[in-house]
């Protein structure tokens, strides 16, 4: 089951997004994650990947400046999803001139009408066991032999853990400096505690002697 | 740098010199080099000499000396004159966008000045795009000659403003108070008062950043009840006048008829703190790098793309931006304004196929009308989807296959479970208009036959609404209900509760309230999922409009009521078909939110209209129709110290072609400390509209008596306040003093109290009342005023040019309107009474056969068909003119608003059917009727109360 399909330019501009998926909360959550992934994608990123979430899988296909994203249920065959994306990609790039969709002044969702095609092909890819789809799978198997598969959480929080390490070490350094200062102070206090009375007494005696005998 | 509002009235020493070394320097005479150069220009100016140049030579603002020349030119030329400071660097040297560079100035300052377009008045302000880019080349040719001309224009443009500024700075002159005696002995109200424009909004000179004539909002979009607002809340309280805005975001049904400038580059400057959109009243400072919010005074950065197009790598002229020149403009919203893809337009039709729905011909007419309107439904992005459901005792779904498939026939799926309505199939219930066009047509053609022999008398409309909501809630859209029967089974079932004995008593108010809580809770649910509901109701029996109209009320929809409609009457069928077709074609806005932002110290405090208040100040419209107005009341929290206050209405919406846009409407209102000025600038029509909304709310909550009493008490209170505070000693003759600009108010209030919705009567069926209340709380202002004070035209003695096209504008000239009293009706006359919802042709008792023959084509008036009719098309001149007047009276666009309503025409013979005659007479507001007082009595009563 393919839940959502999106076509996004690598600068973050949405060109097309399917509409028929609004009432599933977890698909929306997946879309949010997809948005974060998008920010990390560049032209040199892995061109095809399937990223697994808890219930859903996000598949993407990079081509030129465009990123084609499909969110499917987790059990949906990865290769079929990639075939679906390749299909969408081919159709989109033949339907619209490259200069048009790369125009920097484009308003978001300019090609919303493409949703109709998405809707249509989504239906043909709906049933994973349909013989038609199996045949298609076999044909294209060699093309999509290498699809990177990762867990979406890993990808999302990979950067995070490094940052966390950095944070931790800098905190450690600050803390140690603090402890050092505290230790010095404690030493002083202890010395005062032990010898302070004697020192004060000595000083007092000295002063007395000075007053009485010398003056 | 000098702030743009005061370009050279006071020159701002220290800011002007290096920067705009042209004009200020010269005035100040401070920089010798520059002044020398300037004097040379001035000399040349003399040689080529004409008015404006001479003024420049004289080194003073020219307009003062040459008002006659200055005035006509100001509109076109004012632009450059006011913006020498900021404008220059960009115009002159597009390659050098930086402002602060004095060298750029000194090298080629003046030639750069955009001479080409300012020189030619027709290319001036209205078509700004033409001029600027070509400036550099033409400058070469223009040379010195061009220079001096620019100077002349600069002066001419600047003249009137500096002149005004000089005169107006000490004391701004607002509208003067003109008291008149409104009682019958003095100068009573005449209907032509209603054609007067509202009191002008007089702002201090240079309050807008550009001298555009469109910088303040035209009354078409926003009307304020007070066009000079009190500075303190105590003054507002003292005046007893309401302070509210009547907002009508759209003036027409289609964008093509209403020219609102659109900014396409997705650059939207907004205040960081109060989120106000950039508007003509913001001010620029700090070398134009920053701007000051006119609402909260916070200084914000100007976005870079205001001056520099980073894609084309060239300078752009910010002064051409619509948001700086027009009070009403639209932005194309960038991605940040979307939480999802812009929703497509979706229409789901719920058709009543119960016995009443089929036998009245509703199903057949509706199907046919939809079929013929398929081309008119907005579908530019080819995403529009339609769905159909039929409802009687069970729910009928229709699954329509795509064109070119194996089967072309729609499948009907019947669900009888009304408690838990479910969708029998996930697909093909909501189909694309483009992809399934042929099959939709086939289906609509067959629809009527499918239910031809039904005997089912029940209607499960509530359950159908639930099911329909389930069908489209994932995207949102419009549910369009066409029903001729009371929903009597399933969810939200209603009972026949109208009791003739209760009408006209205090028990009636209960009938105007909702019978079943379903209609409120479901409406809120719909609003959350961007589903809007429109009701087209046709019943000849009680249909409980009071309950059903709740659904449109909270979802930004509308209730259309066609009492006792029957397709067998041609007029009925045509009226509904025309209206429904216009309804389908209108370019509604989807998933819209409206928010009003105000100058610090003001606060929107109450909202009236058909929408749902999502948070304290956010009005949510799943779909925003184009034929409604909304009222927002404004409270004054702190004293306003500025000379004028700004209020901005922003509507974020998706157009029906899938574009996300923001419509921004900014209105600036002068502030005054003086009560007389508040009264002198009050807008009587806006005040009437405000109280109309307020009265409807009161009627629904605490009954009709309370509503009428409130309106009447308010009128007395206003007159008393005026007498006490401003009446002074000139009460000679015992007249009733009131400002001339409020003269119509008593009659408008009387009309409101005698309106179908609020009138004291035991004859009015509840459904008609509810429908009238819906109209009173939604109609756009011009139609609302006409609804409470209808128009009366005398047709038998029209002036010679009336009923014919105006030779200049081509619009039909209307005969002069008359006051609504039977004293104006002569027995041999022919009259048109039009309240915007119904038209009456009143034929006098003694009308001469020649007149009847000329208009209706028959000499014998007994052969004329009374009631709903239309004027026959004849060759005679009189007939043509009458038809033209009747037609023109229906023209909404001419009134400055959009509406789908086509008022039916009734022919009334004075000596004919008494019920019809009585009905028409209820529109004669100033007459005594039923239990209502006449206009003169009302005024007399007011006077007694005020004077005692």
PDB file of N, CA, C and O in Angstrom, chain B residues 534-570:
ATOM      1  N   UNK B 534     -23.201  24.088   2.362  1.00  0.00           N
ATOM      2  CA  UNK B 534     -24.200  25.038   1.865  1.00  0.00           C
ATOM      3  C   UNK B 534     -25.540  24.331   1.792  1.00  0.00           C
ATOM      4  O   UNK B 534     -25.612  23.165   1.418  1.00  0.00           O
ATOM      5  N   UNK B 535     -26.586  25.053   2.147  1.00  0.00           N
ATOM      6  CA  UNK B 535     -27.920  24.456   2.167  1.00  0.00           C
ATOM      7  C   UNK B 535     -28.781  25.119   1.102  1.00  0.00           C
ATOM      8  O   UNK B 535     -28.918  26.347   1.095  1.00  0.00           O
ATOM      9  N   UNK B 536     -29.339  24.323   0.239  1.00  0.00           N
ATOM     10  CA  UNK B 536     -30.368  24.812  -0.666  1.00  0.00           C
ATOM     11  C   UNK B 536     -31.653  24.109  -0.249  1.00  0.00           C
ATOM     12  O   UNK B 536     -31.750  22.892  -0.385  1.00  0.00           O
ATOM     13  N   UNK B 537     -32.603  24.860   0.276  1.00  0.00           N
ATOM     14  CA  UNK B 537     -33.784  24.230   0.863  1.00  0.00           C
ATOM     15  C   UNK B 537     -35.037  24.660   0.104  1.00  0.00           C
ATOM     16  O   UNK B 537     -35.188  25.829  -0.246  1.00  0.00           O
ATOM     17  N   UNK B 538     -35.913  23.692  -0.131  1.00  0.00           N
ATOM     18  CA  UNK B 538     -37.007  23.929  -1.075  1.00  0.00           C
ATOM     19  C   UNK B 538     -38.381  23.578  -0.535  1.00  0.00           C
ATOM     20  O   UNK B 538     -39.331  23.538  -1.282  1.00  0.00           O
ATOM     21  N   UNK B 539     -38.484  23.283   0.723  1.00  0.00           N
ATOM     22  CA  UNK B 539     -39.711  22.649   1.188  1.00  0.00           C
ATOM     23  C   UNK B 539     -40.919  23.587   1.117  1.00  0.00           C
ATOM     24  O   UNK B 539     -40.804  24.796   1.267  1.00  0.00           O
ATOM     25  N   UNK B 540     -42.073  22.987   0.894  1.00  0.00           N
ATOM     26  CA  UNK B 540     -43.295  23.774   0.975  1.00  0.00           C
ATOM     27  C   UNK B 540     -43.873  23.658   2.379  1.00  0.00           C
ATOM     28  O   UNK B 540     -44.761  24.402   2.742  1.00  0.00           O
ATOM     29  N   UNK B 541     -43.383  22.686   3.156  1.00  0.00           N
ATOM     30  CA  UNK B 541     -43.802  22.591   4.545  1.00  0.00           C
ATOM     31  C   UNK B 541     -42.649  22.975   5.462  1.00  0.00           C
ATOM     32  O   UNK B 541     -41.570  23.309   5.000  1.00  0.00           O
ATOM     33  N   UNK B 542     -42.936  22.880   6.749  1.00  0.00           N
ATOM     34  CA  UNK B 542     -41.916  23.256   7.726  1.00  0.00           C
ATOM     35  C   UNK B 542     -40.656  22.408   7.532  1.00  0.00           C
ATOM     36  O   UNK B 542     -40.705  21.186   7.465  1.00  0.00           O
ATOM     37  N   UNK B 543     -39.522  23.075   7.409  1.00  0.00           N
ATOM     38  CA  UNK B 543     -38.276  22.338   7.188  1.00  0.00           C
ATOM     39  C   UNK B 543     -37.255  22.599   8.292  1.00  0.00           C
ATOM     40  O   UNK B 543     -36.153  22.105   8.244  1.00  0.00           O
ATOM     41  N   UNK B 544     -37.616  23.393   9.253  1.00  0.00           N
ATOM     42  CA  UNK B 544     -36.736  23.736  10.367  1.00  0.00           C
ATOM     43  C   UNK B 544     -35.421  24.369   9.919  1.00  0.00           C
ATOM     44  O   UNK B 544     -34.334  23.861  10.181  1.00  0.00           O
ATOM     45  N   UNK B 545     -35.532  25.461   9.231  1.00  0.00           N
ATOM     46  CA  UNK B 545     -34.350  26.212   8.826  1.00  0.00           C
ATOM     47  C   UNK B 545     -33.499  26.613  10.021  1.00  0.00           C
ATOM     48  O   UNK B 545     -32.288  26.705   9.940  1.00  0.00           O
ATOM     49  N   UNK B 546     -34.192  26.852  11.135  1.00  0.00           N
ATOM     50  CA  UNK B 546     -33.472  27.325  12.311  1.00  0.00           C
ATOM     51  C   UNK B 546     -32.380  26.341  12.701  1.00  0.00           C
ATOM     52  O   UNK B 546     -31.272  26.741  13.051  1.00  0.00           O
ATOM     53  N   UNK B 547     -32.687  25.040  12.606  1.00  0.00           N
ATOM     54  CA  UNK B 547     -31.675  24.042  12.941  1.00  0.00           C
ATOM     55  C   UNK B 547     -30.691  23.870  11.800  1.00  0.00           C
ATOM     56  O   UNK B 547     -29.476  23.894  12.003  1.00  0.00           O
ATOM     57  N   UNK B 548     -31.223  23.700  10.598  1.00  0.00           N
ATOM     58  CA  UNK B 548     -30.353  23.392   9.463  1.00  0.00           C
ATOM     59  C   UNK B 548     -29.371  24.525   9.170  1.00  0.00           C
ATOM     60  O   UNK B 548     -28.252  24.291   8.746  1.00  0.00           O
ATOM     61  N   UNK B 549     -29.780  25.771   9.418  1.00  0.00           N
ATOM     62  CA  UNK B 549     -28.907  26.881   9.043  1.00  0.00           C
ATOM     63  C   UNK B 549     -27.676  26.982   9.940  1.00  0.00           C
ATOM     64  O   UNK B 549     -26.767  27.746   9.659  1.00  0.00           O
ATOM     65  N   UNK B 550     -27.651  26.199  11.011  1.00  0.00           N
ATOM     66  CA  UNK B 550     -26.449  26.194  11.844  1.00  0.00           C
ATOM     67  C   UNK B 550     -25.237  25.648  11.101  1.00  0.00           C
ATOM     68  O   UNK B 550     -24.116  26.058  11.375  1.00  0.00           O
ATOM     69  N   UNK B 551     -25.475  24.687  10.235  1.00  0.00           N
ATOM     70  CA  UNK B 551     -24.343  24.079   9.535  1.00  0.00           C
ATOM     71  C   UNK B 551     -23.627  25.102   8.672  1.00  0.00           C
ATOM     72  O   UNK B 551     -22.411  25.258   8.785  1.00  0.00           O
ATOM     73  N   UNK B 552     -24.326  25.849   7.816  1.00  0.00           N
ATOM     74  CA  UNK B 552     -23.622  26.893   7.073  1.00  0.00           C
ATOM     75  C   UNK B 552     -23.040  27.972   7.987  1.00  0.00           C
ATOM     76  O   UNK B 552     -21.982  28.503   7.716  1.00  0.00           O
ATOM     77  N   UNK B 553     -23.735  28.269   9.094  1.00  0.00           N
ATOM     78  CA  UNK B 553     -23.306  29.397   9.915  1.00  0.00           C
ATOM     79  C   UNK B 553     -21.893  29.203  10.445  1.00  0.00           C
ATOM     80  O   UNK B 553     -21.101  30.125  10.454  1.00  0.00           O
ATOM     81  N   UNK B 554     -21.580  28.001  10.878  1.00  0.00           N
ATOM     82  CA  UNK B 554     -20.251  27.801  11.479  1.00  0.00           C
ATOM     83  C   UNK B 554     -19.218  27.286  10.496  1.00  0.00           C
ATOM     84  O   UNK B 554     -18.079  27.087  10.864  1.00  0.00           O
ATOM     85  N   UNK B 555     -19.621  27.018   9.249  1.00  0.00           N
ATOM     86  CA  UNK B 555     -18.634  26.483   8.315  1.00  0.00           C
ATOM     87  C   UNK B 555     -18.420  27.408   7.127  1.00  0.00           C
ATOM     88  O   UNK B 555     -17.919  26.989   6.094  1.00  0.00           O
ATOM     89  N   UNK B 556     -18.776  28.664   7.274  1.00  0.00           N
ATOM     90  CA  UNK B 556     -18.551  29.606   6.178  1.00  0.00           C
ATOM     91  C   UNK B 556     -19.428  29.330   4.970  1.00  0.00           C
ATOM     92  O   UNK B 556     -19.042  29.612   3.839  1.00  0.00           O
ATOM     93  N   UNK B 557     -20.596  28.792   5.183  1.00  0.00           N
ATOM     94  CA  UNK B 557     -21.484  28.511   4.057  1.00  0.00           C
ATOM     95  C   UNK B 557     -22.632  29.497   4.009  1.00  0.00           C
ATOM     96  O   UNK B 557     -22.574  30.582   4.580  1.00  0.00           O
ATOM     97  N   UNK B 558     -23.688  29.117   3.324  1.00  0.00           N
ATOM     98  CA  UNK B 558     -24.852  29.989   3.231  1.00  0.00           C
ATOM     99  C   UNK B 558     -26.099  29.125   3.115  1.00  0.00           C
ATOM    100  O   UNK B 558     -26.053  28.016   2.591  1.00  0.00           O
ATOM    101  N   UNK B 559     -27.201  29.633   3.638  1.00  0.00           N
ATOM    102  CA  UNK B 559     -28.485  28.939   3.503  1.00  0.00           C
ATOM    103  C   UNK B 559     -29.305  29.661   2.441  1.00  0.00           C
ATOM    104  O   UNK B 559     -29.521  30.857   2.544  1.00  0.00           O
ATOM    105  N   UNK B 560     -29.696  28.938   1.429  1.00  0.00           N
ATOM    106  CA  UNK B 560     -30.556  29.516   0.395  1.00  0.00           C
ATOM    107  C   UNK B 560     -31.914  28.875   0.523  1.00  0.00           C
ATOM    108  O   UNK B 560     -32.026  27.653   0.531  1.00  0.00           O
ATOM    109  N   UNK B 561     -32.932  29.678   0.634  1.00  0.00           N
ATOM    110  CA  UNK B 561     -34.263  29.142   0.880  1.00  0.00           C
ATOM    111  C   UNK B 561     -35.188  29.509  -0.271  1.00  0.00           C
ATOM    112  O   UNK B 561     -35.279  30.677  -0.649  1.00  0.00           O
ATOM    113  N   UNK B 562     -35.824  28.491  -0.837  1.00  0.00           N
ATOM    114  CA  UNK B 562     -36.786  28.690  -1.926  1.00  0.00           C
ATOM    115  C   UNK B 562     -38.125  28.174  -1.450  1.00  0.00           C
ATOM    116  O   UNK B 562     -38.466  27.020  -1.706  1.00  0.00           O
ATOM    117  N   UNK B 563     -38.886  28.994  -0.733  1.00  0.00           N
ATOM    118  CA  UNK B 563     -40.118  28.466  -0.143  1.00  0.00           C
ATOM    119  C   UNK B 563     -41.082  27.978  -1.215  1.00  0.00           C
ATOM    120  O   UNK B 563     -41.290  28.650  -2.227  1.00  0.00           O
ATOM    121  N   UNK B 564     -41.637  26.782  -0.975  1.00  0.00           N
ATOM    122  CA  UNK B 564     -42.635  26.170  -1.857  1.00  0.00           C
ATOM    123  C   UNK B 564     -42.212  26.177  -3.313  1.00  0.00           C
ATOM    124  O   UNK B 564     -42.973  26.485  -4.214  1.00  0.00           O
ATOM    125  N   UNK B 565     -40.973  25.814  -3.521  1.00  0.00           N
ATOM    126  CA  UNK B 565     -40.428  25.831  -4.870  1.00  0.00           C
ATOM    127  C   UNK B 565     -41.014  24.685  -5.692  1.00  0.00           C
ATOM    128  O   UNK B 565     -41.212  23.581  -5.171  1.00  0.00           O
ATOM    129  N   UNK B 566     -41.289  24.915  -6.925  1.00  0.00           N
ATOM    130  CA  UNK B 566     -41.735  23.832  -7.792  1.00  0.00           C
ATOM    131  C   UNK B 566     -41.240  24.060  -9.215  1.00  0.00           C
ATOM    132  O   UNK B 566     -41.422  25.129  -9.774  1.00  0.00           O
ATOM    133  N   UNK B 567     -40.625  23.024  -9.752  1.00  0.00           N
ATOM    134  CA  UNK B 567     -40.012  23.168 -11.069  1.00  0.00           C
ATOM    135  C   UNK B 567     -41.046  23.398 -12.158  1.00  0.00           C
ATOM    136  O   UNK B 567     -40.711  23.854 -13.245  1.00  0.00           O
ATOM    137  N   UNK B 568     -42.307  23.093 -11.851  1.00  0.00           N
ATOM    138  CA  UNK B 568     -43.334  23.268 -12.870  1.00  0.00           C
ATOM    139  C   UNK B 568     -43.533  24.744 -13.200  1.00  0.00           C
ATOM    140  O   UNK B 568     -43.946  25.089 -14.293  1.00  0.00           O
ATOM    141  N   UNK B 569     -43.224  25.629 -12.228  1.00  0.00           N
ATOM    142  CA  UNK B 569     -43.298  27.069 -12.515  1.00  0.00           C
ATOM    143  C   UNK B 569     -41.991  27.487 -13.159  1.00  0.00           C
ATOM    144  O   UNK B 569     -40.922  27.340 -12.568  1.00  0.00           O
ATOM    145  N   UNK B 570     -42.060  28.001 -14.350  1.00  0.00           N
ATOM    146  CA  UNK B 570     -40.836  28.333 -15.081  1.00  0.00           C
ATOM    147  C   UNK B 570     -39.974  29.308 -14.300  1.00  0.00           C
ATOM    148  O   UNK B 570     -38.751  29.166 -14.270  1.00  0.00           O
TER     149      UNK B 570
END
